[in-house]
Coordinates of C-alpha atoms (C1' of nucleotides) in Angstrom, one line a residue:
Chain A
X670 CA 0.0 0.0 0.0
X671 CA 1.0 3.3 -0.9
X672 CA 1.3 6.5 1.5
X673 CA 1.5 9.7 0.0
X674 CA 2.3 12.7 2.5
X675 CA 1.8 16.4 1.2
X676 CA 4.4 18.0 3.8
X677 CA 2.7 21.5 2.6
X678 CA -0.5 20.4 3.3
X679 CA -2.1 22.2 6.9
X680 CA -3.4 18.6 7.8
X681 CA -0.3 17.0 10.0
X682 CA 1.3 14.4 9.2
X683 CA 0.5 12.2 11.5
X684 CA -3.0 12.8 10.8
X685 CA -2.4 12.1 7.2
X686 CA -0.8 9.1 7.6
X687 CA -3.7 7.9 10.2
X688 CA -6.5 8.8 7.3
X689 CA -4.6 7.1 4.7
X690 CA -4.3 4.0 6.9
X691 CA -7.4 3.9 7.5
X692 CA -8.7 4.4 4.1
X693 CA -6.3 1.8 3.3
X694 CA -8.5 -0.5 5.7
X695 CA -11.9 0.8 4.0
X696 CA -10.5 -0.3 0.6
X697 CA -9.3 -3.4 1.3
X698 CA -5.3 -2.8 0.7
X699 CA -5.1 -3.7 4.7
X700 CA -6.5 -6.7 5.6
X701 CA -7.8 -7.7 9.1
X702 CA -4.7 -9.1 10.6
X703 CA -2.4 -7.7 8.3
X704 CA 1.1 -6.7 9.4
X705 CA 2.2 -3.3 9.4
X706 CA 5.5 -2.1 8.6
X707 CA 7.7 -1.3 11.7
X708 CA 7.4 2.8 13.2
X709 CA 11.4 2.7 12.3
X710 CA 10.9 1.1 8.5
X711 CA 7.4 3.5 7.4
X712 CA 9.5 6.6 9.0
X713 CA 12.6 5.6 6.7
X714 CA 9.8 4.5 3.4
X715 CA 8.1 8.0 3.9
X716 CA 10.9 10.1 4.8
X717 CA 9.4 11.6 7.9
X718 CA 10.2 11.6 12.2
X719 CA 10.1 8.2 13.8
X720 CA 7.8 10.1 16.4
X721 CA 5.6 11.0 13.7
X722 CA 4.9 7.6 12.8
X723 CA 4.7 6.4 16.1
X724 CA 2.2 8.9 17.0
X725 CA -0.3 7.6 13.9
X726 CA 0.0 4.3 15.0
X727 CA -0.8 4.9 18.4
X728 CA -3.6 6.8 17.9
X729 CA -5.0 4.0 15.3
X730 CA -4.5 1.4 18.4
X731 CA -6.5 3.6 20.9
X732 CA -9.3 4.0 18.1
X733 CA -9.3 0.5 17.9
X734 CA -7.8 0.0 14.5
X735 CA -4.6 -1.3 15.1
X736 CA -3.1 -4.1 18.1
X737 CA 0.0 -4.4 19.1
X738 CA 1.9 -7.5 19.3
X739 CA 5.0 -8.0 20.9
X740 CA 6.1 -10.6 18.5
X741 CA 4.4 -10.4 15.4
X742 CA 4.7 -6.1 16.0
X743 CA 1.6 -3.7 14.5
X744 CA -1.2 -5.7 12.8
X745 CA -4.6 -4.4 11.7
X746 CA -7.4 -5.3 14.6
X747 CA -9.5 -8.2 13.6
X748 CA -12.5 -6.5 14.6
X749 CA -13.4 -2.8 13.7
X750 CA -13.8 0.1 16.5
X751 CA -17.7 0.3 17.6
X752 CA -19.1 3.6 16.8
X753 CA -19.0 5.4 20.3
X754 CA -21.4 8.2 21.1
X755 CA -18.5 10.9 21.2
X756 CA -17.9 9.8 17.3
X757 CA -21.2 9.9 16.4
X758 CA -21.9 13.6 17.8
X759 CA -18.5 14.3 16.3
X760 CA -19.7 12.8 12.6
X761 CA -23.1 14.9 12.7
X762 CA -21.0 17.7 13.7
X763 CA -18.8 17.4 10.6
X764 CA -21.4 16.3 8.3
X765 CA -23.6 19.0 9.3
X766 CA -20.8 21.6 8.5
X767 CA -19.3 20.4 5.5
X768 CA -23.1 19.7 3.9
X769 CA -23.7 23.5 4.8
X770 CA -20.6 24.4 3.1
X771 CA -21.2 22.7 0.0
X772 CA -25.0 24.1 0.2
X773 CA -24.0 27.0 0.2
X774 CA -21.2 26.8 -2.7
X775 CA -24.0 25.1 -5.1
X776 CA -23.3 21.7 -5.3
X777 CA -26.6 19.7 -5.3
X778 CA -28.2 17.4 -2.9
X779 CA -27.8 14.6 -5.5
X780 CA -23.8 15.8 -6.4
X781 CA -23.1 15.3 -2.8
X782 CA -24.8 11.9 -2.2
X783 CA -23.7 10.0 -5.1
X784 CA -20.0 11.1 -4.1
X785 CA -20.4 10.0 -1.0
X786 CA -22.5 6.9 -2.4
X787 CA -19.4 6.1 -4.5
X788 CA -16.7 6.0 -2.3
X789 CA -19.6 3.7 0.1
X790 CA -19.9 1.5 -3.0
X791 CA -16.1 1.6 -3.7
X792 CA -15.4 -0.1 0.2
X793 CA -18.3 -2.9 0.1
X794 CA -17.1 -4.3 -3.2
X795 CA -13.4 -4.6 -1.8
X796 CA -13.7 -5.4 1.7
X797 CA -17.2 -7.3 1.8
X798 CA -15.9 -10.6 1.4
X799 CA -14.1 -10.4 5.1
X800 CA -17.5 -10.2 6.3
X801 CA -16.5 -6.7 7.9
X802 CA -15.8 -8.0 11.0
X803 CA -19.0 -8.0 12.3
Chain B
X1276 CA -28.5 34.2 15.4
X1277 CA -27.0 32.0 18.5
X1278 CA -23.5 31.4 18.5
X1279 CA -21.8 28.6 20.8
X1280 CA -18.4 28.0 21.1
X1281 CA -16.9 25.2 22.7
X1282 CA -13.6 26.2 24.8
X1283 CA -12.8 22.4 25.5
X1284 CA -12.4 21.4 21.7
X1285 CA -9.2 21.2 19.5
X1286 CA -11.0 23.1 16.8
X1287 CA -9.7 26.5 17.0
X1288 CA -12.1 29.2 18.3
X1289 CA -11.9 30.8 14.7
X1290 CA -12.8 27.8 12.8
X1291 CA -15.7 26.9 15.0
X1292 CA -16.9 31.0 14.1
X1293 CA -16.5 30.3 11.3
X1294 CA -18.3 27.1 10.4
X1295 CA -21.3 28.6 12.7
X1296 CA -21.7 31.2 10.8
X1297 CA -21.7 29.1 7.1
X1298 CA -24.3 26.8 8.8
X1299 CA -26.2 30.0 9.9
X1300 CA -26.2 31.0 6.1
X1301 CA -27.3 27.9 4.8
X1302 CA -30.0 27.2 7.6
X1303 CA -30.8 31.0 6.0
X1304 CA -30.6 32.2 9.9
X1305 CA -28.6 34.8 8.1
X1306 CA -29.9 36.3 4.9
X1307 CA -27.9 37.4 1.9
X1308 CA -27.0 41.0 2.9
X1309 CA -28.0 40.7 6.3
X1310 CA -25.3 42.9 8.8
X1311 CA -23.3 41.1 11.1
X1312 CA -22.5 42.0 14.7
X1313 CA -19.2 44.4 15.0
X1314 CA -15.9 42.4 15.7
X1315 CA -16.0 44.2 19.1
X1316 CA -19.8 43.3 19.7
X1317 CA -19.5 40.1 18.6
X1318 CA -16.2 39.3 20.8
X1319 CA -18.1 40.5 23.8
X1320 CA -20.6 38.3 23.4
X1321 CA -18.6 35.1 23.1
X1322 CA -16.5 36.1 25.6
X1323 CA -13.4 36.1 23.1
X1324 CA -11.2 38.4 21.9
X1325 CA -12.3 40.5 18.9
X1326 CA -8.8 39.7 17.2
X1327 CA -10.3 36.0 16.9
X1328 CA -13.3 37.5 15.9
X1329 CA -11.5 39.1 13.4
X1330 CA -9.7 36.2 11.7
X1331 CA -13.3 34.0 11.3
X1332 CA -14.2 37.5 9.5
X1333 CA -11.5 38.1 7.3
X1334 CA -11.1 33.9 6.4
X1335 CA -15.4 33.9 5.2
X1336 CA -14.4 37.4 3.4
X1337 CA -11.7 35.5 1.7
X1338 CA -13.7 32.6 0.7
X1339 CA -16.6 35.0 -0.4
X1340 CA -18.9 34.9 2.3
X1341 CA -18.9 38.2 3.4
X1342 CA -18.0 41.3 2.3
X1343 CA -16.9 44.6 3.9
X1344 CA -19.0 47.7 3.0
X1345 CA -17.0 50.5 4.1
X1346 CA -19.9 51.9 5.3
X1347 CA -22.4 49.6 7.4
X1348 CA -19.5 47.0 8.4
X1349 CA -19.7 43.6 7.8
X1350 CA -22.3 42.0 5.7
X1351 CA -23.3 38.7 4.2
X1352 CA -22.6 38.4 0.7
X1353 CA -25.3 38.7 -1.9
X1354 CA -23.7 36.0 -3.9
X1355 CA -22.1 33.0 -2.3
X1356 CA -18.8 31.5 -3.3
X1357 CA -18.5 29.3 -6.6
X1358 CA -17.0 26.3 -5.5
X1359 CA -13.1 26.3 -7.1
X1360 CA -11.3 23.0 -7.9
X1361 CA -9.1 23.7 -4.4
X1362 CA -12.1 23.3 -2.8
X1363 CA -13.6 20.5 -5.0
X1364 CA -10.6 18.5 -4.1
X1365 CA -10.7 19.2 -0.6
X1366 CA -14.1 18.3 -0.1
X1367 CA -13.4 15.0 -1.7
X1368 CA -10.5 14.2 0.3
X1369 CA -12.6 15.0 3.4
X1370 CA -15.7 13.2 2.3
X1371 CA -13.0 10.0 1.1
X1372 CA -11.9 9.4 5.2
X1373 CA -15.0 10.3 6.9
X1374 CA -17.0 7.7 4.6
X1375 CA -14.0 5.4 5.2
X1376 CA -14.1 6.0 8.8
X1377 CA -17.5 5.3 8.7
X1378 CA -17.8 2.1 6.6
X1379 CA -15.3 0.9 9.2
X1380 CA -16.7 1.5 11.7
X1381 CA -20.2 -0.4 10.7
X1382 CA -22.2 2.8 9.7
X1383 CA -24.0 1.5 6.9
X1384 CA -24.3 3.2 3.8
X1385 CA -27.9 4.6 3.7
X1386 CA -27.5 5.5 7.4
X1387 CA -24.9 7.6 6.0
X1388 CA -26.6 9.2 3.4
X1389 CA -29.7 9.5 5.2
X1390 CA -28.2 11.8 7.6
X1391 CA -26.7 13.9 4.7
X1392 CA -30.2 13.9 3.1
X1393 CA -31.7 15.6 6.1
X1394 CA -29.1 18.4 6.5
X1395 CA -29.8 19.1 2.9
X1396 CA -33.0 19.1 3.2
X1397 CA -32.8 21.2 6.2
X1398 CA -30.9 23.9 4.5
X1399 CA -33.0 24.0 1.7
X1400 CA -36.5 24.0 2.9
X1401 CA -34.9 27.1 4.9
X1402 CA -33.1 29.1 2.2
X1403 CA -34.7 28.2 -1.0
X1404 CA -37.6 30.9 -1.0
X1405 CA -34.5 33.0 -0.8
X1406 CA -33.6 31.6 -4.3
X1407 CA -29.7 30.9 -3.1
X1408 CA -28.4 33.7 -4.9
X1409 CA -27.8 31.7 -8.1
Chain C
X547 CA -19.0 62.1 -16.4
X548 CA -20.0 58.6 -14.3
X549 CA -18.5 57.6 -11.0
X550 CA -18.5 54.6 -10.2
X551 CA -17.8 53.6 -5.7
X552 CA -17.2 50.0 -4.9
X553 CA -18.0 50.1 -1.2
X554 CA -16.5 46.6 -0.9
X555 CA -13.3 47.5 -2.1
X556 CA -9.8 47.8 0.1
X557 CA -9.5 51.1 -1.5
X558 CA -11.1 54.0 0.4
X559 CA -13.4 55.9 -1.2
X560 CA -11.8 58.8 -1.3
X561 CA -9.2 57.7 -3.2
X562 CA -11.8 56.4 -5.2
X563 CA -13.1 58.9 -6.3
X564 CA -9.9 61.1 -6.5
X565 CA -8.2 58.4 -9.1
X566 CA -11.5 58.2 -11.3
X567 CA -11.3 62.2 -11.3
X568 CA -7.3 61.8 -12.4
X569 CA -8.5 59.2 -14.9
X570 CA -11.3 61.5 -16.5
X571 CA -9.2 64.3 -17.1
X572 CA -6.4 62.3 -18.3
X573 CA -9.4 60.3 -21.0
X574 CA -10.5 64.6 -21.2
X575 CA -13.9 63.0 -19.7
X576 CA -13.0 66.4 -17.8
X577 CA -11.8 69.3 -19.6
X578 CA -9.9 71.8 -18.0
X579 CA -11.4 74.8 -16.6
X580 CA -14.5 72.4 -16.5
X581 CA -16.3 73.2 -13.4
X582 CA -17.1 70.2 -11.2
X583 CA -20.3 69.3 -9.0
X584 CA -20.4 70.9 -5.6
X585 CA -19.8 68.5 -2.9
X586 CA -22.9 68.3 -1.6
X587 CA -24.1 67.4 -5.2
X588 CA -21.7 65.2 -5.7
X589 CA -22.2 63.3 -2.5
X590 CA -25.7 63.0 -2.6
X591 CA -25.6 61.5 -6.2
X592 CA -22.9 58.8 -5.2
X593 CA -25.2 58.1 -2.4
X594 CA -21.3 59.1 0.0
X595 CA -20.6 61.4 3.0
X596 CA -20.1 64.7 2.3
X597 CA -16.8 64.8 3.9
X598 CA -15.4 62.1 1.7
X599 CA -16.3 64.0 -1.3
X600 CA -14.5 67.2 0.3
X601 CA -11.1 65.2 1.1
X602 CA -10.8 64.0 -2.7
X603 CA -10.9 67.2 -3.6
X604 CA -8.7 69.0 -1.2
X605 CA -6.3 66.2 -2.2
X606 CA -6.6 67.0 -5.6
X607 CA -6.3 70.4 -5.1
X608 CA -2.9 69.9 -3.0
X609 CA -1.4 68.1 -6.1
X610 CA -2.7 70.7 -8.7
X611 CA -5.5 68.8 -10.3
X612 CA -8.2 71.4 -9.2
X613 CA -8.3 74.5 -8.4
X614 CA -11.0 76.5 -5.8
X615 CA -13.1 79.4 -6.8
X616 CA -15.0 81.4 -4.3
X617 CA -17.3 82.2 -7.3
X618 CA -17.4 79.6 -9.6
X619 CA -17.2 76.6 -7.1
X620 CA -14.2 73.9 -7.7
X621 CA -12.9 73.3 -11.4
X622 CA -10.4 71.5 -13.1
X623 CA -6.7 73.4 -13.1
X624 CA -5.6 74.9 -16.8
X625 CA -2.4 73.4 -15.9
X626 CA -1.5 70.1 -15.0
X627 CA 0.8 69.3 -12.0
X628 CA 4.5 68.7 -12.2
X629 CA 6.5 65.7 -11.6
X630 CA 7.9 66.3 -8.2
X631 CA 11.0 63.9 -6.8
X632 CA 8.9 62.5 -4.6
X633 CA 6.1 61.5 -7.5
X634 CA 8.9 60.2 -9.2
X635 CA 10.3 57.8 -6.9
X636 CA 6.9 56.4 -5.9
X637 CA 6.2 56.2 -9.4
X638 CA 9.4 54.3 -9.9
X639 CA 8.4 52.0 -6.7
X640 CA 5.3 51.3 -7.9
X641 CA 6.0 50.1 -11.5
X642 CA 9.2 48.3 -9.7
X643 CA 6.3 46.5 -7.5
X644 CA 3.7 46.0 -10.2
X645 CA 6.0 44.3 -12.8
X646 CA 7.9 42.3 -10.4
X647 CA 4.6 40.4 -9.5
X648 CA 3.7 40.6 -13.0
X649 CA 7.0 39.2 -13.9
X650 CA 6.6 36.2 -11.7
X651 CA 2.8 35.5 -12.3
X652 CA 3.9 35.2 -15.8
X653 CA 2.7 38.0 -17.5
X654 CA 5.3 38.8 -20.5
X655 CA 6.8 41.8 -21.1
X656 CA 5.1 42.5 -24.2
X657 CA 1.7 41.7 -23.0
X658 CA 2.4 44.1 -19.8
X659 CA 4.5 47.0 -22.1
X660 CA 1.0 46.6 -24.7
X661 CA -1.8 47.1 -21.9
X662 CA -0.2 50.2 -20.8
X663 CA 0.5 51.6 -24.3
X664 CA -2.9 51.2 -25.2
X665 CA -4.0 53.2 -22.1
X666 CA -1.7 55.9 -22.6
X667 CA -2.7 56.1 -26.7
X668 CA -6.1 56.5 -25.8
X669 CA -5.4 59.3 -23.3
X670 CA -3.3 60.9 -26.0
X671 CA -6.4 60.7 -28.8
X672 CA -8.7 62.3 -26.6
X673 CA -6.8 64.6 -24.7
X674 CA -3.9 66.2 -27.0
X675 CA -5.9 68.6 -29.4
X676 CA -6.0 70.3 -25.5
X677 CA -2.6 70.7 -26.0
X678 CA -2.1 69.1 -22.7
X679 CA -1.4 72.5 -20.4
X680 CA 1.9 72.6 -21.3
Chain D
X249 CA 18.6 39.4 0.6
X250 CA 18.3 42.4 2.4
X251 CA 14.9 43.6 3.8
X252 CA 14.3 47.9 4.2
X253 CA 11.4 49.2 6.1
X254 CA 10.4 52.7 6.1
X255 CA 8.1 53.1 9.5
X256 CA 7.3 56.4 8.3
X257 CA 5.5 54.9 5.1
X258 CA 1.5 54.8 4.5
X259 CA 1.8 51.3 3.4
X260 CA 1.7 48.8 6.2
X261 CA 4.6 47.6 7.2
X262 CA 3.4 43.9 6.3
X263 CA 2.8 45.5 2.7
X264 CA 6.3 46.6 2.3
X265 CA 7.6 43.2 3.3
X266 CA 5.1 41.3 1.2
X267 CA 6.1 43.6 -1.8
X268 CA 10.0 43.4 -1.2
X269 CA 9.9 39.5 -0.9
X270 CA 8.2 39.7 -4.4
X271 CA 10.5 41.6 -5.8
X272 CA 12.9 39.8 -4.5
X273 CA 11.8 36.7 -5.7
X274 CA 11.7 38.4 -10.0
X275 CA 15.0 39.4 -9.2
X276 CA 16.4 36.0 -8.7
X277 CA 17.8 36.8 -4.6
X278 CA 15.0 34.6 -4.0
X279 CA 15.1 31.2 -6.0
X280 CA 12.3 28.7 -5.7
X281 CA 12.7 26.5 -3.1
X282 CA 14.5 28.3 -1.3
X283 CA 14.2 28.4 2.4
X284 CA 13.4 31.7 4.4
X285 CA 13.9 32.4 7.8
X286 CA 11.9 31.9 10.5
X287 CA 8.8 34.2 11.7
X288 CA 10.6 35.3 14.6
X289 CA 14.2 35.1 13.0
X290 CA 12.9 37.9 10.3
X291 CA 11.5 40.2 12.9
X292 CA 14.4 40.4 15.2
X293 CA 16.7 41.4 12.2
X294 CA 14.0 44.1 10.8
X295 CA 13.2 45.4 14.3
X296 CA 9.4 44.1 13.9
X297 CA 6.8 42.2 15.7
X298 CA 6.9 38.6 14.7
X299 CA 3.3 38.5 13.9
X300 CA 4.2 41.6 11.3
X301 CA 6.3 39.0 9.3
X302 CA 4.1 36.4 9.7
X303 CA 0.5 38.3 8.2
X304 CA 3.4 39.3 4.9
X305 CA 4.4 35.2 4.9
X306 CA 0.4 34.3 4.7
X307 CA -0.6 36.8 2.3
X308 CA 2.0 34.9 0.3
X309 CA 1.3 31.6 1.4
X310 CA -2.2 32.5 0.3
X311 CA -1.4 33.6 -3.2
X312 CA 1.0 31.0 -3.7
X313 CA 4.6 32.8 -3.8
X314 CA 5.3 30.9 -0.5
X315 CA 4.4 27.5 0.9
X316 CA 5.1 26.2 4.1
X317 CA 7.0 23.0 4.9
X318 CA 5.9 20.7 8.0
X319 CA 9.4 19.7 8.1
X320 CA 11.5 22.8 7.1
X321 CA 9.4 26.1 7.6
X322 CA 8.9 28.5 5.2
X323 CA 10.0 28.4 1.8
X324 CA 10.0 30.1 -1.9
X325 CA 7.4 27.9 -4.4
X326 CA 8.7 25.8 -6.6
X327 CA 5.8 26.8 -8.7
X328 CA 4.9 30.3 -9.0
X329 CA 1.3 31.9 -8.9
X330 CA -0.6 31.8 -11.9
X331 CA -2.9 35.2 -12.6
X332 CA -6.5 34.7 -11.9
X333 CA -9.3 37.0 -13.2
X334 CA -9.3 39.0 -9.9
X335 CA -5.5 39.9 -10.7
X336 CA -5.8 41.2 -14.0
X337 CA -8.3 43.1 -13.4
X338 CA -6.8 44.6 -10.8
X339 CA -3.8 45.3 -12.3
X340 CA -5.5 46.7 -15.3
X341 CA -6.9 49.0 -13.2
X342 CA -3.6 49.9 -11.4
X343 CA -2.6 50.2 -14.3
X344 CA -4.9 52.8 -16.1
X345 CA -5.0 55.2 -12.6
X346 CA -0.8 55.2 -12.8
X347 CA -0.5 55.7 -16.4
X348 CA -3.3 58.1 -16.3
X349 CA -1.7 60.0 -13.4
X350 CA 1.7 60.1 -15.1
X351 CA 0.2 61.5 -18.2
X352 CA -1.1 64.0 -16.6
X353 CA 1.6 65.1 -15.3
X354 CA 3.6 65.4 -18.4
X355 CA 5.5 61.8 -18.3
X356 CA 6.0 61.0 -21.8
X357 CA 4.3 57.4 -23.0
X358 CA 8.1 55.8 -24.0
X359 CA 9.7 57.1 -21.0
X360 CA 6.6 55.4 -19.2
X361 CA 7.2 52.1 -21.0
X362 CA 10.8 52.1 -20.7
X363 CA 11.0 52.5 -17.2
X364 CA 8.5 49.4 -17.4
X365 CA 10.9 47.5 -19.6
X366 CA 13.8 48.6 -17.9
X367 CA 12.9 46.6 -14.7
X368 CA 11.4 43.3 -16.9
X369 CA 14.7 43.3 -18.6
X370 CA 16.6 43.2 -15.5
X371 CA 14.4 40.3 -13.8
X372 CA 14.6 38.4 -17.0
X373 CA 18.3 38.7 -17.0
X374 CA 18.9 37.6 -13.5
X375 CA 15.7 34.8 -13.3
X376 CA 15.3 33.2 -16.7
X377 CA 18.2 30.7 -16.2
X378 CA 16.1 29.3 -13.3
X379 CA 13.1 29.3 -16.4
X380 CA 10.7 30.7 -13.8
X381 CA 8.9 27.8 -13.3
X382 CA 6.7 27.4 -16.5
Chain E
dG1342 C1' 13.3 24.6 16.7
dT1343 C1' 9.0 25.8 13.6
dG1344 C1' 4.4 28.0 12.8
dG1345 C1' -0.5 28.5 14.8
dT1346 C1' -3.6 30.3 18.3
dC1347 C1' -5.3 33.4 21.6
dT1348 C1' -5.3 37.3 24.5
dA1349 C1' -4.6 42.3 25.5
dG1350 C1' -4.2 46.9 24.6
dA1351 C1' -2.9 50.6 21.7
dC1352 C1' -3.3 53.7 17.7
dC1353 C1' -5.0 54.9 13.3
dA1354 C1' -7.9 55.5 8.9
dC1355 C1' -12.2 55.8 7.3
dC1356 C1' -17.0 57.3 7.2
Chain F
dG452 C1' -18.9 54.1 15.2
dT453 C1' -16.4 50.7 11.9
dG454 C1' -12.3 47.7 10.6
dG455 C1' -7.1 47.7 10.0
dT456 C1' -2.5 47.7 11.9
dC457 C1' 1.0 46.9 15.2
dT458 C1' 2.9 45.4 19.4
dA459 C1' 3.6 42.2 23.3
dG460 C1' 3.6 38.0 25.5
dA461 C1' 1.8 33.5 26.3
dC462 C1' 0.8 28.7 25.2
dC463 C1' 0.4 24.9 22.2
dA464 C1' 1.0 21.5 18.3
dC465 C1' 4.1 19.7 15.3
dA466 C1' 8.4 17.5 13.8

DNA sequence: GTGGTCTAGACCACC
DNA sequence: GTGGTCTAGACCACA
């Protein structure tokens, strides 16, 4: 799986690399169970801090994403993170500001739902066959 | 219009201004041309400084959502922003790792773009009598 | 001769209306000797404060462009202003400005050295059977 | 590349820094890439507020003469701005209000245009072996 | 170390 | 009255 880092962008990079893992997840490049590569090799594949990396992949395990094992290192969780209630306020939240936005700059009720549709449509065909999880 | 920031949260002050005030124009709480509060009015309100203030101001004036009449102050724009490719891309980005974060997490699809139905809807049972400006 | 106010512009209205007034003479939209509107006229049909009209003047008058008659109100001088150092050296800043951001936004120096020709050409056509004041 | 403020200068002192940076950059002092210094670094050695410098560094973040490394800080585009609509008309604006000015006041249409060329000449003499990025 | 955010208080230009 | 500019000092996130 690829990682692309935009080290202009205003998103950090830690962040970047958390959203890209888990997108990687979504689409099916990471399987459940799948091993990572090591904080030390990613830093060294991506060109960024150690810290940085660490700091993703901490985050991912508190999420629920990620496990650490102390032999076989950083594997993708064989179950997927319940939706919490602090994530689902947080979702709305986000939804609710970035539909305004768009609303507001003309793109259509339908534009915006069959994008979103898409990328839905994009993650069931890769990743339904491992049942999700759940 | 109410305005309610949340001190606790790692979303700046600004950017929570400012995404109140877009989802104040698209609810049409705030109507094309409609004057807004002073920086210094406003700030005293919230309880902020009117620098802050300032900044959520001068970032919705960038983007086109305001404009500065040199004599009544702030307004809201007659015309909202066209949405540019920057922002195009953005908003597919952003939409890309919430969905995916979502799928992951088990919300299903039309949950998904049920709750993105409503806001729409929301905004445009509100606003469309005043024709959107386009 | 129309003036035009953008009250949303960075550019305060007084200086507005003083270039427009510069420009009109220059296009000989304004002849000289040609009386202008009294301030309150003119403020009342841009729809401006009267004290904003009165400073474009008194500005212009400073630098030569009008000239104040108890009797026959304000009026256009019958001889232009002189280059002064200072003038110069602003000038000179300014163009040294303008072109360097022209330079690097990629305007070429024909395209830049043409739009300016065509501007002073058309000052020249409709001005120089005045014999220019000097 | 050596930065000069006049504090006794209408235009903000942000302005002048913005303006000089620009220049700077058409010259060729400035080459793309190239790192500058720090917020804080810059204002100690002009004798300004750090948050002086860093409005100028945003204003050319924002119109794409600067971008800003997670890694490295601040540094010249590799890419420079292209002109939008908003810029051209602007500057054809400038433009016709400076010509018009200067033909008023007796400047001569070639000495106009080869002040004008004068500077493009020298910014294509020191910049085009970089070939400016397009 | 870097830039980003927020506060505070001052002065000014404009209308 | 409005917003714009500048200063000063503090804290934080990021790498």
């Amino acid at each position: 799986m690829i990682i692309k880092i935009d080290f202009e962008s205003e998103i950090p990079i830690y962040e970047q690399l958390k959203r890209q893992i888990i997108q990687g997840i979504a689409k099916g490049d990471l399987s459940k169970g799948e091993e990572l590569p090591s904080v030390r090799q990613l830093a060294e594949d991506i060109g960024i801090n150690l810290h940085t990396v660490n700091k993703s992949y901490n985050l991912l395990k508190d999420e629920g994403y990620l496990v650490v094992d102390r032999r076989k290192g950083t594997r993708v969780s064989d179950t997927m993170p319940e939706p919490n209630e602090k994530y689902i306020d947080n979702l709305k939240e986000e939804i609710g500001y970035i539909s305004a936005d768009a609303y507001c700059k003309g793109i259509r009720k339908e534009e915006f739902l069959s994008v979103c549709e898409k990328y839905f449509n994009d993650f069931i065909a890769n990743g339904e066959d491992e049942s999700n999880g759940r």
